[in-house]
Coordinates of C-alpha atoms and ligand atoms in Angstrom, one line a residue:
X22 CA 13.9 17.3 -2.9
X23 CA 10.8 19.3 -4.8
X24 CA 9.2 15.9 -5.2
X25 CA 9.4 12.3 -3.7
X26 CA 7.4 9.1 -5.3
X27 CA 6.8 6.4 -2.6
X28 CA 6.5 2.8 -3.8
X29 CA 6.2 -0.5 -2.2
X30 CA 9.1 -2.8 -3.6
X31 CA 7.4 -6.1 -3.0
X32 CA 3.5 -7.4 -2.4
X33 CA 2.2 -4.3 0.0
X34 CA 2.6 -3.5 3.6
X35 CA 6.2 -2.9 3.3
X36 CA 5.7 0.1 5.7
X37 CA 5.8 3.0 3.3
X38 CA 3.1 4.9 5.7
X39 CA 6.1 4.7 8.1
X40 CA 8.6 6.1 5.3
X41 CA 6.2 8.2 4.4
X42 CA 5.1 10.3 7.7
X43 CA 9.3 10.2 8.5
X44 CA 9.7 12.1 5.0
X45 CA 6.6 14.3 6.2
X46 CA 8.3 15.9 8.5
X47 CA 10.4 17.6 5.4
X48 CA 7.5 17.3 3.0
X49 CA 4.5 18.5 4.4
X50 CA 2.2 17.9 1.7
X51 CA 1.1 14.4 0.6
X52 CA -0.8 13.2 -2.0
X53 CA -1.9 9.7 -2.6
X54 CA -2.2 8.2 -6.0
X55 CA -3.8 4.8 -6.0
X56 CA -6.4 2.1 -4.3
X57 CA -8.9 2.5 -1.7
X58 CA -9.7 1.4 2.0
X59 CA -8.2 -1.8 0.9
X60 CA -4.5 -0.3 2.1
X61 CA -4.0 0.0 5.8
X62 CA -1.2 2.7 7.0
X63 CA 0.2 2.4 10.8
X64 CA 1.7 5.2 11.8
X65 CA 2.5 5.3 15.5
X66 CA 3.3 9.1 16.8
X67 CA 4.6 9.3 20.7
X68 CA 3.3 5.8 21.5
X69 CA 0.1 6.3 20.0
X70 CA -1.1 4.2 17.2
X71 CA -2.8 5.9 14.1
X72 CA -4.6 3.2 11.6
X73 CA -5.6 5.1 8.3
X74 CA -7.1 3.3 5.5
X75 CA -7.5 6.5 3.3
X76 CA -5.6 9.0 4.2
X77 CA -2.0 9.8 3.4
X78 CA 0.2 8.8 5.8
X79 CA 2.1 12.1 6.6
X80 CA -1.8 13.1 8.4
X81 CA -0.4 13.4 11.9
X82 CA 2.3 15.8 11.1
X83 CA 1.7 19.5 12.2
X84 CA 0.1 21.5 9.2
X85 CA -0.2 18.6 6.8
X86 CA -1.6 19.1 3.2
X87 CA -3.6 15.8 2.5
X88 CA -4.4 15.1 -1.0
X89 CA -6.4 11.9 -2.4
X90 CA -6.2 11.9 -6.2
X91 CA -8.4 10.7 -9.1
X92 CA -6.4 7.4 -9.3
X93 CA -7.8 6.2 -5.7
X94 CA -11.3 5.0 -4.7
X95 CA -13.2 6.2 -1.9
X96 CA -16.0 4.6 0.5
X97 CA -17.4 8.1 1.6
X98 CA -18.5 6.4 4.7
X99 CA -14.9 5.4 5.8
X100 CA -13.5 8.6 4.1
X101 CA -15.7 10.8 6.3
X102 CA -14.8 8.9 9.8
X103 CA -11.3 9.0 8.9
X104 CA -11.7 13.0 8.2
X105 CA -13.9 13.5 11.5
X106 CA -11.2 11.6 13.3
X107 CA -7.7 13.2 12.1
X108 CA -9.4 16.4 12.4
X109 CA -10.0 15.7 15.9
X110 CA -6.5 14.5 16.6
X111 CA -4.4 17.1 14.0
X112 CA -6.8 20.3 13.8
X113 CA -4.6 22.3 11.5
X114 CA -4.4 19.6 8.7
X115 CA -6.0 20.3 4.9
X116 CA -7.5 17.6 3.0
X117 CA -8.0 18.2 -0.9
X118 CA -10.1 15.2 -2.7
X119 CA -10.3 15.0 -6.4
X120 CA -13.6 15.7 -8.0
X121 CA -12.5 12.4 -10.3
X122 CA -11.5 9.8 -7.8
X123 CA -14.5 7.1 -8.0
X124 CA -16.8 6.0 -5.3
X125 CA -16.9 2.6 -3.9
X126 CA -20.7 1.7 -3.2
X127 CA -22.0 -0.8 -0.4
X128 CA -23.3 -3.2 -4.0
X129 CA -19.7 -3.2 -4.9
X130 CA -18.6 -5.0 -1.7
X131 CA -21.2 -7.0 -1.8
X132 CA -20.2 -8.1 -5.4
X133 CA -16.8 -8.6 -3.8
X134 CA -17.8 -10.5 -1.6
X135 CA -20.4 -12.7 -3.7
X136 CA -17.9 -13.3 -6.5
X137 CA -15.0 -14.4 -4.2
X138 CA -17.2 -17.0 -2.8
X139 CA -18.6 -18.2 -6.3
X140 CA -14.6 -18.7 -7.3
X141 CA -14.1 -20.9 -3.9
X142 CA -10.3 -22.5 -4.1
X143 CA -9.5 -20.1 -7.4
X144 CA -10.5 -16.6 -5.0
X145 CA -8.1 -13.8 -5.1
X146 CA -8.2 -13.5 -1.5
X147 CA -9.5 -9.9 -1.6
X148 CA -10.1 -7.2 1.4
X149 CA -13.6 -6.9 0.8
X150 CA -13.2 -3.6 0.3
X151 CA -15.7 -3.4 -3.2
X152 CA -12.0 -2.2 -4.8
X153 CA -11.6 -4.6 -8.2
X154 CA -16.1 -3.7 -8.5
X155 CA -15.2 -0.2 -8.5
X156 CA -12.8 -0.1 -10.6
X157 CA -15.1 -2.2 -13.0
X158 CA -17.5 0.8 -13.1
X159 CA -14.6 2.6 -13.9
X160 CA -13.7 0.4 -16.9
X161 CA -17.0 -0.2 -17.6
X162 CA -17.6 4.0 -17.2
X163 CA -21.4 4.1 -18.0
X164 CA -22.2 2.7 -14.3
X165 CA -19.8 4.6 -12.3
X166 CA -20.0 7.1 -9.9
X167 CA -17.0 9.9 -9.2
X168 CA -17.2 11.9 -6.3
X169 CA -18.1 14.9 -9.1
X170 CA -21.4 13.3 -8.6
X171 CA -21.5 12.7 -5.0
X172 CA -20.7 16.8 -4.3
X173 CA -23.0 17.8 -7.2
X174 CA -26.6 17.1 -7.4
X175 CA -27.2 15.1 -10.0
X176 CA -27.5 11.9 -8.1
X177 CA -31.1 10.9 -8.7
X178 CA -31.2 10.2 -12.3
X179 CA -27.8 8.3 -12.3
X180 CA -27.9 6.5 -9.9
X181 CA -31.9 5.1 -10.6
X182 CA -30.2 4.3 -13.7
X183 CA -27.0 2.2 -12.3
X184 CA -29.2 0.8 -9.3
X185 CA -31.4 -1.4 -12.5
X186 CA -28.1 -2.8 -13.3
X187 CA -26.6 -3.4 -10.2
X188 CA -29.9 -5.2 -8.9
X189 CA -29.7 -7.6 -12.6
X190 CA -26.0 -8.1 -11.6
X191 CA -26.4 -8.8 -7.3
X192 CA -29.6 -10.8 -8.0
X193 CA -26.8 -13.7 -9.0
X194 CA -25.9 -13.7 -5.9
X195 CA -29.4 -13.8 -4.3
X196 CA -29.4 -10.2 -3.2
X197 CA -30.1 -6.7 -3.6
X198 CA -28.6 -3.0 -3.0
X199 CA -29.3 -1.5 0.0
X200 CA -31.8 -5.1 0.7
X201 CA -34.3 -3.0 -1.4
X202 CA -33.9 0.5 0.4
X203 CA -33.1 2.7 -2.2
X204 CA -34.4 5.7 0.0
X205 CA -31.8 5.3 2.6
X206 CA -29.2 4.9 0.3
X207 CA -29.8 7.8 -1.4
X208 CA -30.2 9.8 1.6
X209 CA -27.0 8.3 3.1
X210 CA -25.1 9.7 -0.5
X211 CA -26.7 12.8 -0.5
X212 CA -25.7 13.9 3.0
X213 CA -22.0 12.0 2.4
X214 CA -22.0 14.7 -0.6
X215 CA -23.5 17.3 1.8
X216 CA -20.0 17.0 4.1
X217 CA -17.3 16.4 1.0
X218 CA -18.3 19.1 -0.7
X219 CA -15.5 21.8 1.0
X220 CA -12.9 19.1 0.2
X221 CA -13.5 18.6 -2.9
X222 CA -11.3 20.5 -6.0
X223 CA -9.2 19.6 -9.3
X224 CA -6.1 18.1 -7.2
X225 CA -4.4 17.9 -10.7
X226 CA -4.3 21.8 -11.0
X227 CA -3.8 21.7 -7.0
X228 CA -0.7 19.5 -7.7
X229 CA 0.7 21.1 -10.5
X230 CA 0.5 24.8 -9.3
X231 CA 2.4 23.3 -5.7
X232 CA 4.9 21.9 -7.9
X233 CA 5.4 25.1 -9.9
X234 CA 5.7 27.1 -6.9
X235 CA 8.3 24.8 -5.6
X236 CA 6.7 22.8 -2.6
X237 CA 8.1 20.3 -1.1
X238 CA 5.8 16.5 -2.1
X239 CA 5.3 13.4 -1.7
X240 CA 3.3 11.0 -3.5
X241 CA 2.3 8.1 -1.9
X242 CA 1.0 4.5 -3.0
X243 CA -0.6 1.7 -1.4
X244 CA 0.2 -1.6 -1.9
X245 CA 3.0 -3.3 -3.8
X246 CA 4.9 -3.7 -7.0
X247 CA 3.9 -7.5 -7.4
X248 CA 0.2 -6.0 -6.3
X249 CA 0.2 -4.1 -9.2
X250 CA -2.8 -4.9 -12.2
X251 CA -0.2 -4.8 -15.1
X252 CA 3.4 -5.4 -13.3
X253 CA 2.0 -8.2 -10.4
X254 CA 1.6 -11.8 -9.8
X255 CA -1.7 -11.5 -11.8
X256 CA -4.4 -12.5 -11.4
X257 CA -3.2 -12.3 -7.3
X258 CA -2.9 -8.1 -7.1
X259 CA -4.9 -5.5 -6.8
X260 CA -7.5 -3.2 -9.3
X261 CA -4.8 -0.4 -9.8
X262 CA -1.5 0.4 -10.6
X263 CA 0.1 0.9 -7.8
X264 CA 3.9 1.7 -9.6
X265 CA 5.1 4.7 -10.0
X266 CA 3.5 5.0 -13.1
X267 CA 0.1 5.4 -11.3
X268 CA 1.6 8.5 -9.9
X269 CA 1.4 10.1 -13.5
X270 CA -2.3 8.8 -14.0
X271 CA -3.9 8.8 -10.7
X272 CA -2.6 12.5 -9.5
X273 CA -2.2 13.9 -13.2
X274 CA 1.5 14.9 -13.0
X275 CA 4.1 14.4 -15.8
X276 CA 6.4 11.7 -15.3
X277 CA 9.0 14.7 -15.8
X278 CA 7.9 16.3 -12.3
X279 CA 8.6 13.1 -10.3
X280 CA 12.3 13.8 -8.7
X281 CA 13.1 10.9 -6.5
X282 CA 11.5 7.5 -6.2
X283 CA 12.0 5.4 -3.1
X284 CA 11.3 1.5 -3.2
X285 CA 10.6 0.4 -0.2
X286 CA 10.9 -3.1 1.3
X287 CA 11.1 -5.4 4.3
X288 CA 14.1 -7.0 5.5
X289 CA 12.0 -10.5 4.8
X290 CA 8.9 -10.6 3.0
X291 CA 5.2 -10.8 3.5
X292 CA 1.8 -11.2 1.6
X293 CA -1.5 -11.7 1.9
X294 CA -4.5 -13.3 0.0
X295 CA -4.1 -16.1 -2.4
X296 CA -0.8 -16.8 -4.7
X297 CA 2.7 -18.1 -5.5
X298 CA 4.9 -17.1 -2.6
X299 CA 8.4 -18.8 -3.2
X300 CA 10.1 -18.1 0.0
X301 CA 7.2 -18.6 2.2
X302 CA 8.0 -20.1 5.5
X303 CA 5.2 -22.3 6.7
X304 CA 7.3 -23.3 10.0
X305 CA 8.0 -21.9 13.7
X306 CA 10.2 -19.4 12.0
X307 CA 7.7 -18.1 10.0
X308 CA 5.6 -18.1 13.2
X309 CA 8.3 -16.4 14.5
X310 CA 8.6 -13.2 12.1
X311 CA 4.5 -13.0 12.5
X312 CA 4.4 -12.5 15.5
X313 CA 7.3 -10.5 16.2
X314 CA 6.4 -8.4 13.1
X315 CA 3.1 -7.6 14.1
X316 CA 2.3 -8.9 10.6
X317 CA -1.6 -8.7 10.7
X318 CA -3.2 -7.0 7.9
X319 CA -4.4 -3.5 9.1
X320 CA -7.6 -4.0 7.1
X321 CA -8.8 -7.0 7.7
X322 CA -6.4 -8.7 10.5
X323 CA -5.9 -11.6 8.2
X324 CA -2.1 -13.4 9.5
X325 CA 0.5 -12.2 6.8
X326 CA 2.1 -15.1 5.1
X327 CA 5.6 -14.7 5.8
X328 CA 8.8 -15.7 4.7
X329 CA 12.5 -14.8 3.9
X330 CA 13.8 -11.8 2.0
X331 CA 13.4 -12.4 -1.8
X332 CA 15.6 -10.5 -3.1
X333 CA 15.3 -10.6 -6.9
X334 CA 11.9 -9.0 -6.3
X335 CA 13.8 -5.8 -5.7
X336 CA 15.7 -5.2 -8.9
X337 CA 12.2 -6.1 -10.9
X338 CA 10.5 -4.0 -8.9
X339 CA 13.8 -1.5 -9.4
X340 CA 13.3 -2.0 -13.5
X341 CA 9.6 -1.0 -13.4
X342 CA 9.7 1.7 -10.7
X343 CA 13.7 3.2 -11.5
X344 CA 14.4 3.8 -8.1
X345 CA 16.5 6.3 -7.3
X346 CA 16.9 5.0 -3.3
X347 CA 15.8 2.3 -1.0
X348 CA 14.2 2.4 2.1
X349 CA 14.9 -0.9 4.4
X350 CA 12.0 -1.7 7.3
X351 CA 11.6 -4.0 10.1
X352 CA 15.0 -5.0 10.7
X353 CA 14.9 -5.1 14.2
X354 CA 12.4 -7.8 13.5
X355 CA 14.9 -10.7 12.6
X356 CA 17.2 -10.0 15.9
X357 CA 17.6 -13.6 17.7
X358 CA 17.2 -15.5 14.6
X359 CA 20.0 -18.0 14.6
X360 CA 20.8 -18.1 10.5
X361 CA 18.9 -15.7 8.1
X362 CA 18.6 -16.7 5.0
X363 CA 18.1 -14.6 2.0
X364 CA 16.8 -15.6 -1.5
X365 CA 19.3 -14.6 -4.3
X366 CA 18.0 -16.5 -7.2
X367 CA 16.1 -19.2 -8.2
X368 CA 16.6 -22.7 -10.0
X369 CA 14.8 -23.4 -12.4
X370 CA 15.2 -27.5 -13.1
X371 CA 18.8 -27.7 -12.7
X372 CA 19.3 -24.1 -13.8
X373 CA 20.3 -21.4 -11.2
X374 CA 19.2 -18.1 -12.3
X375 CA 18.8 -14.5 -11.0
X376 CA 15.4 -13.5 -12.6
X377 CA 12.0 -13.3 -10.7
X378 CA 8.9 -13.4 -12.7
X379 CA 5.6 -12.6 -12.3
X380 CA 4.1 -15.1 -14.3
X381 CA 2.6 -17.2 -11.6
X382 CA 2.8 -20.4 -13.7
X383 CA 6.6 -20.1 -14.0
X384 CA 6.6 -18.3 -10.6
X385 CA 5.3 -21.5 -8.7
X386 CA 8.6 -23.7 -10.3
X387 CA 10.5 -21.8 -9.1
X388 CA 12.8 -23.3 -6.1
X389 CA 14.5 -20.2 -4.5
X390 CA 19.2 -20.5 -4.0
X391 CA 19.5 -19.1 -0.6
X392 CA 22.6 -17.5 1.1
X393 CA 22.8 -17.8 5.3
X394 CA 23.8 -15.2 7.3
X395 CA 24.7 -15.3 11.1
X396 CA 22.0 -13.6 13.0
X397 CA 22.5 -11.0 15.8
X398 CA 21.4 -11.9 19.4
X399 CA 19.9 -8.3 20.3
X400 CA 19.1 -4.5 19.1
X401 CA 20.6 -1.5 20.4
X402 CA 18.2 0.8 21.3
X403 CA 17.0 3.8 20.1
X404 CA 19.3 6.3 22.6
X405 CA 21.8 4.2 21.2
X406 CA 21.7 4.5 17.4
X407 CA 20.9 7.8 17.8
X408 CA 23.9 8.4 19.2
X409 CA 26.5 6.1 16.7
X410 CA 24.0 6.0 13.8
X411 CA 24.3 2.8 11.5
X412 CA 27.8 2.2 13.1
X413 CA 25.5 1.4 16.3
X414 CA 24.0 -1.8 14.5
X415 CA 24.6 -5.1 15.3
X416 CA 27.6 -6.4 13.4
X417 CA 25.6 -9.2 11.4
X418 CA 23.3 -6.8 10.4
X419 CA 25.2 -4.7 9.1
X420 CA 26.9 -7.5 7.1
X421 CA 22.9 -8.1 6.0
X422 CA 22.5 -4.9 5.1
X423 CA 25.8 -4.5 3.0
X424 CA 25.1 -7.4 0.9
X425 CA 21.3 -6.4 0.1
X426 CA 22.9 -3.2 -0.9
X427 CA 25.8 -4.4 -3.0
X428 CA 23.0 -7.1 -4.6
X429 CA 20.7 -4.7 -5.6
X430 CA 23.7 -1.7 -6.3
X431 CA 20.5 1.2 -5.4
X432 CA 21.8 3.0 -2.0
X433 CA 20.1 2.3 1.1
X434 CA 19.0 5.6 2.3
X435 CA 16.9 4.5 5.1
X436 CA 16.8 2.1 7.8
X437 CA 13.8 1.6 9.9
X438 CA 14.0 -0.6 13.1
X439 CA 10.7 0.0 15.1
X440 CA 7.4 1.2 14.3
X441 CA 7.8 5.1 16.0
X442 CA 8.8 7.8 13.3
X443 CA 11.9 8.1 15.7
X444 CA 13.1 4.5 15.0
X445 CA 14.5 5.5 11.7
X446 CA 18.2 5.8 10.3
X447 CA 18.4 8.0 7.4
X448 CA 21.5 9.1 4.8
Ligands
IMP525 P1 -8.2 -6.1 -3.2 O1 -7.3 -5.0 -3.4 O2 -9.1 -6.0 -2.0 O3 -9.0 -6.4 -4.5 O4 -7.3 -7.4 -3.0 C1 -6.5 -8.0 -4.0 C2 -5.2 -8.6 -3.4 O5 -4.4 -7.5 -3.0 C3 -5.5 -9.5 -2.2 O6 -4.4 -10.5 -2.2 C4 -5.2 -8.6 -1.0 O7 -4.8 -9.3 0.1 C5 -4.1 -7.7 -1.6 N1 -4.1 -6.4 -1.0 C6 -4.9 -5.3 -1.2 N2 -4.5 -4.3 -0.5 C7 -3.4 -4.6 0.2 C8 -2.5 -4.0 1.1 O8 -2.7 -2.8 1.4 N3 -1.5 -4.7 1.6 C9 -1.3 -6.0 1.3 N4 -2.1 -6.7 0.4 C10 -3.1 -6.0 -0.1

C-alpha cells in the first residue's frame, strides 16, 4: 500500500477524515489535495473530539507527517490556530505547506458573502469560507496571493496593487477591505508570514522524494464527487476538483503514483447548501437520520439535508474516481428504522433507468425506483464486533450491505459504525 487516494463518493461529509485517521495509523503521512476551511474533519480519538477545518485528518496520530498542497486554499488565520492547537495536543507531528497553495483574504469572504445575498433564491448555499473568491484570483491569477508571497517579503507592492481592485469590486456591495484599514491588514499578513515561514517548502518535490523512497501515503480530499467544479451537480459544488484527479494537480504527483483509491460513502445520503437532492426525506425519518447522525455541518452547523442511500451515485462517482475499494460509514446510524429503503435507479417519465446525472435540469425529473429492506432493531457493540468481526452484524444489515456490494460490484473493504477510530471493520 505505497500510496492511498481518499475520495468522497457522494456530495461531502461522507466521513473520509474518519477513514482517513483509521488508514493513518498504517500511513503516517497525509497530504491533502483540495479546498479550504470550507471542509470540516471530525475525528474523535479516546472520546475526545478533534474538529479540523485544514488539516489532514490523520493529525492526531503519533508522529504524523501533515502536508497541505498547492491545490488547497488557506485562511492563514484559521491555518495558524489550527497549527497552535494540534501542536498543543500532538507535539511530535510535522506540517509541510506548499509555497503554491493560495490564500483566502478576509475581502474574499466578504465577496462570498455579498454575492450570495445579491443571488437571493438562485444562492449556492456556500460556507462563507471566501473559497469560490479565492479560487477566482486564482483563475483570474493577476490578483492572487500564494502563500510564496505571504512567507516572502514582497507583500507591499502586490497587495497595494490588488487592494485598488478589490475596493472597485467590494464597493458593489457597499463595503471595503479591512473597513479602510489597510495598516492592520497588512500587519496581520506580515506577522501570519512571520509564523508560516518554517512550514513552508515545495510539497511537490516533498511528495515525490517520499514516494521514491517508498513511504507509506495518503492523499486526502475534502468534499464530494457531486461537489466537484467539473464532475458535480453544477452550479451547486464547490471551487475545486475534489476527484481524484485533483490529487495529480493540487499535490503535483503523476496519476501513475496513485496505488489505491477508496470511495467513500454513507449508508444513506446527505448534502448541504442549495440543489437537486432526489432521495431527500423532508419527513420524521429524515428527522430521524439528523439527529441520530449528528448530521450538522462541522463548518457552519447548518442541518444536513438527508435522505436515503442513492445508490447510482456510487458507480458515477466509481467511473470518474476508478475505485479500487469502498469504504461504508454510519451504519450504525439506520439501526431501529423499520424498512430502509435504498435508491437503485430512477424513472424517468415512464422509463426506469439506472443512470444518475449531474445535470441538475435532468437531475430534478428524476423520480428515484426504490428497493425496502427490513431494518435491524439494535447494534452490537464494539467488544462485540471485535470479537466476530462483520459476522457480528445484525442480520439485515448484512443483507444491506451485501446488496450495496453486489450493486456496485467494487469490494467493501471497510465498515464504519461509530464515530471513534476503533468503531471500524476493515478487510
Ligand atoms: P463553498 O465550497 O463554500 O463555495 O460551498 C459550495 C457548496 O459546497 C455549498 O453547497 C456547500 O454547502 C458545499 N460544501 C463545501 N464544503 C463542503 C463540505 O466539506 N461538506 C459538505 N458540503 C460542502
Amino acid at each position: 500500500m505505497p500510496s492511498l487516494a481518499i475520495v468522497g463518493a457522494q456530495w461531502g461529509d461522507e466521513g473520509k477524515g474518519k477513514i482517513v485517521d483509521f488508514l493513518a495509523g498504517k500511513a503516517k503521512t497525509i497530504a491533502r489535495f483540495n479546498g479550504g476551511a470550507n471542509a470540516g474533519h471530525t475525528v474523535v480519538v479516546n472520546r475526545k473530539t478533534y474538529k479540523l477545518h485544514l488539516l489532514p485528518s490523520g493529525a492526531i496520530r503519533k508522529n504524523a507527517t501533515l502536508i497541505l498542497g498547492n491545490g488547497m486554499v488557506l485562511d492563514p488565520e484559521i491555518l495558524i490556530s489550527e497549527i497552535k492547537l494540534l501542536k498543543k495536543e500532538n507535539p511530535t507531528v510535522k506540517i509541510y505547506i506548499s509555497d503554491k497553495a493560495h490564500v483566502v483574504m478576509p475581502y474574499h469572504k466578504l465577496l462570498d458573502v455579498g454575492k450570495e445575498k445579491r443571488l437571493k433564491a438562485a444562492k449556492i448555499g456556500t460556507t462563507a469560507r471566501g473559497i469560490g473568491p479565492t479560487y477566482m484570483d486564482k483563475a483570474r491569477r493577476s490578483e492572487a496571493l500564494r502563500v510564496y508571497d505571504l512567507v516572502n517579503g514582497n507583500l507591499q507592492d502586490k497587495l497595494e496593487f490588488i487592494l485598488k481592485n478589490k475596493n472597485h469590486e467590494l464597493s458593489d456591495f457597499g463595503t471595503k477591505v479591512g473597513n479602510g484599514d489597510l495598516g492592520q491588514l497588512f500587519n496581520d499578513l506580515v506577522m501570519a508570514g512571520k509564523f508560516l515561514k518554517p512550514y513552508v517548502c515545495d510539497t511537490s518535490a516533498m511528495i515525490n522524494e517520499l514516494l521514491d523512497a517508498g513511504s507509506l501515503l495518503i492523499f486526502e480530499g475534502a468534499q464530494g464527487t457531486l461537489l466537484d467544479i467539473d464532475h458535480g451537480t453544477f452550479p451547486y459544488v464547490t471551487a475545486s476538483n475534489a476527484t481524484v484527479g485533483g490529487v495529480c494537480t493540487g499535490l503535483g504527483i503523476s496519476p501513475k503514483r496513485i496505488d489505491e483509491i477508496i470511495g467513500v460513502f454513507k449508508a444513506y445520503t446527505t448534502r448541504v447548501g442549495e440543489g437537486p437532492f432526489p432521495t431527500e426525506l423532508l419527513d420524521k425519518t429524515g428527522n430521524r437520520i439528523r439527529e441520530g447522525g449528528k448530521e450538522y455541518g462541522t463548518t457552519t452547523g447548518r442541518p444536513r439535508r438527508c435522505g436515503w442511500l442513492d445508490l447510482p451515485i456510487v458507480p458515477y462517482s466509481a467511473r470518474i474516481n476508478g475505485f479500487t475499494q469502498l469504504a461504508i460509514t454510519k451504519l450504525d446510524v439506520l439501526t431501529g428504522i423499520e424498512k430502509i429503503k435504498v435508491c437503485i435507479g430512477y424513472k424517468k417519465g415512464k422509463v426506469n433507468g439506472q443512470l444518475f446525472t449531474p445535470n441538475i435540469d435532468e437531475l430534478v425529473k428524476l423520480k428515484p425506483v426504490y428497493k425496502e429492506f427490513d431494518g435491524w432493531e439494535s447494534f452490537p457493540s464494539r467488544a462485540q464486533i471485535r470479537r466476530g468481526g462483520k459476522r457480528a452484524l445484525p442480520k439485515n444489515s448484512r443483507k444491506y450491505l451485501k446488496f450495496i456490494e453486489d450493486y456496485l460490484s467494487v469490494p467493501i473493504k471497510i465498515i464504519s459504525y461509530g464515530p471513534d477510530r476503533k468503531d471500524t471493520i476493515s478487510s
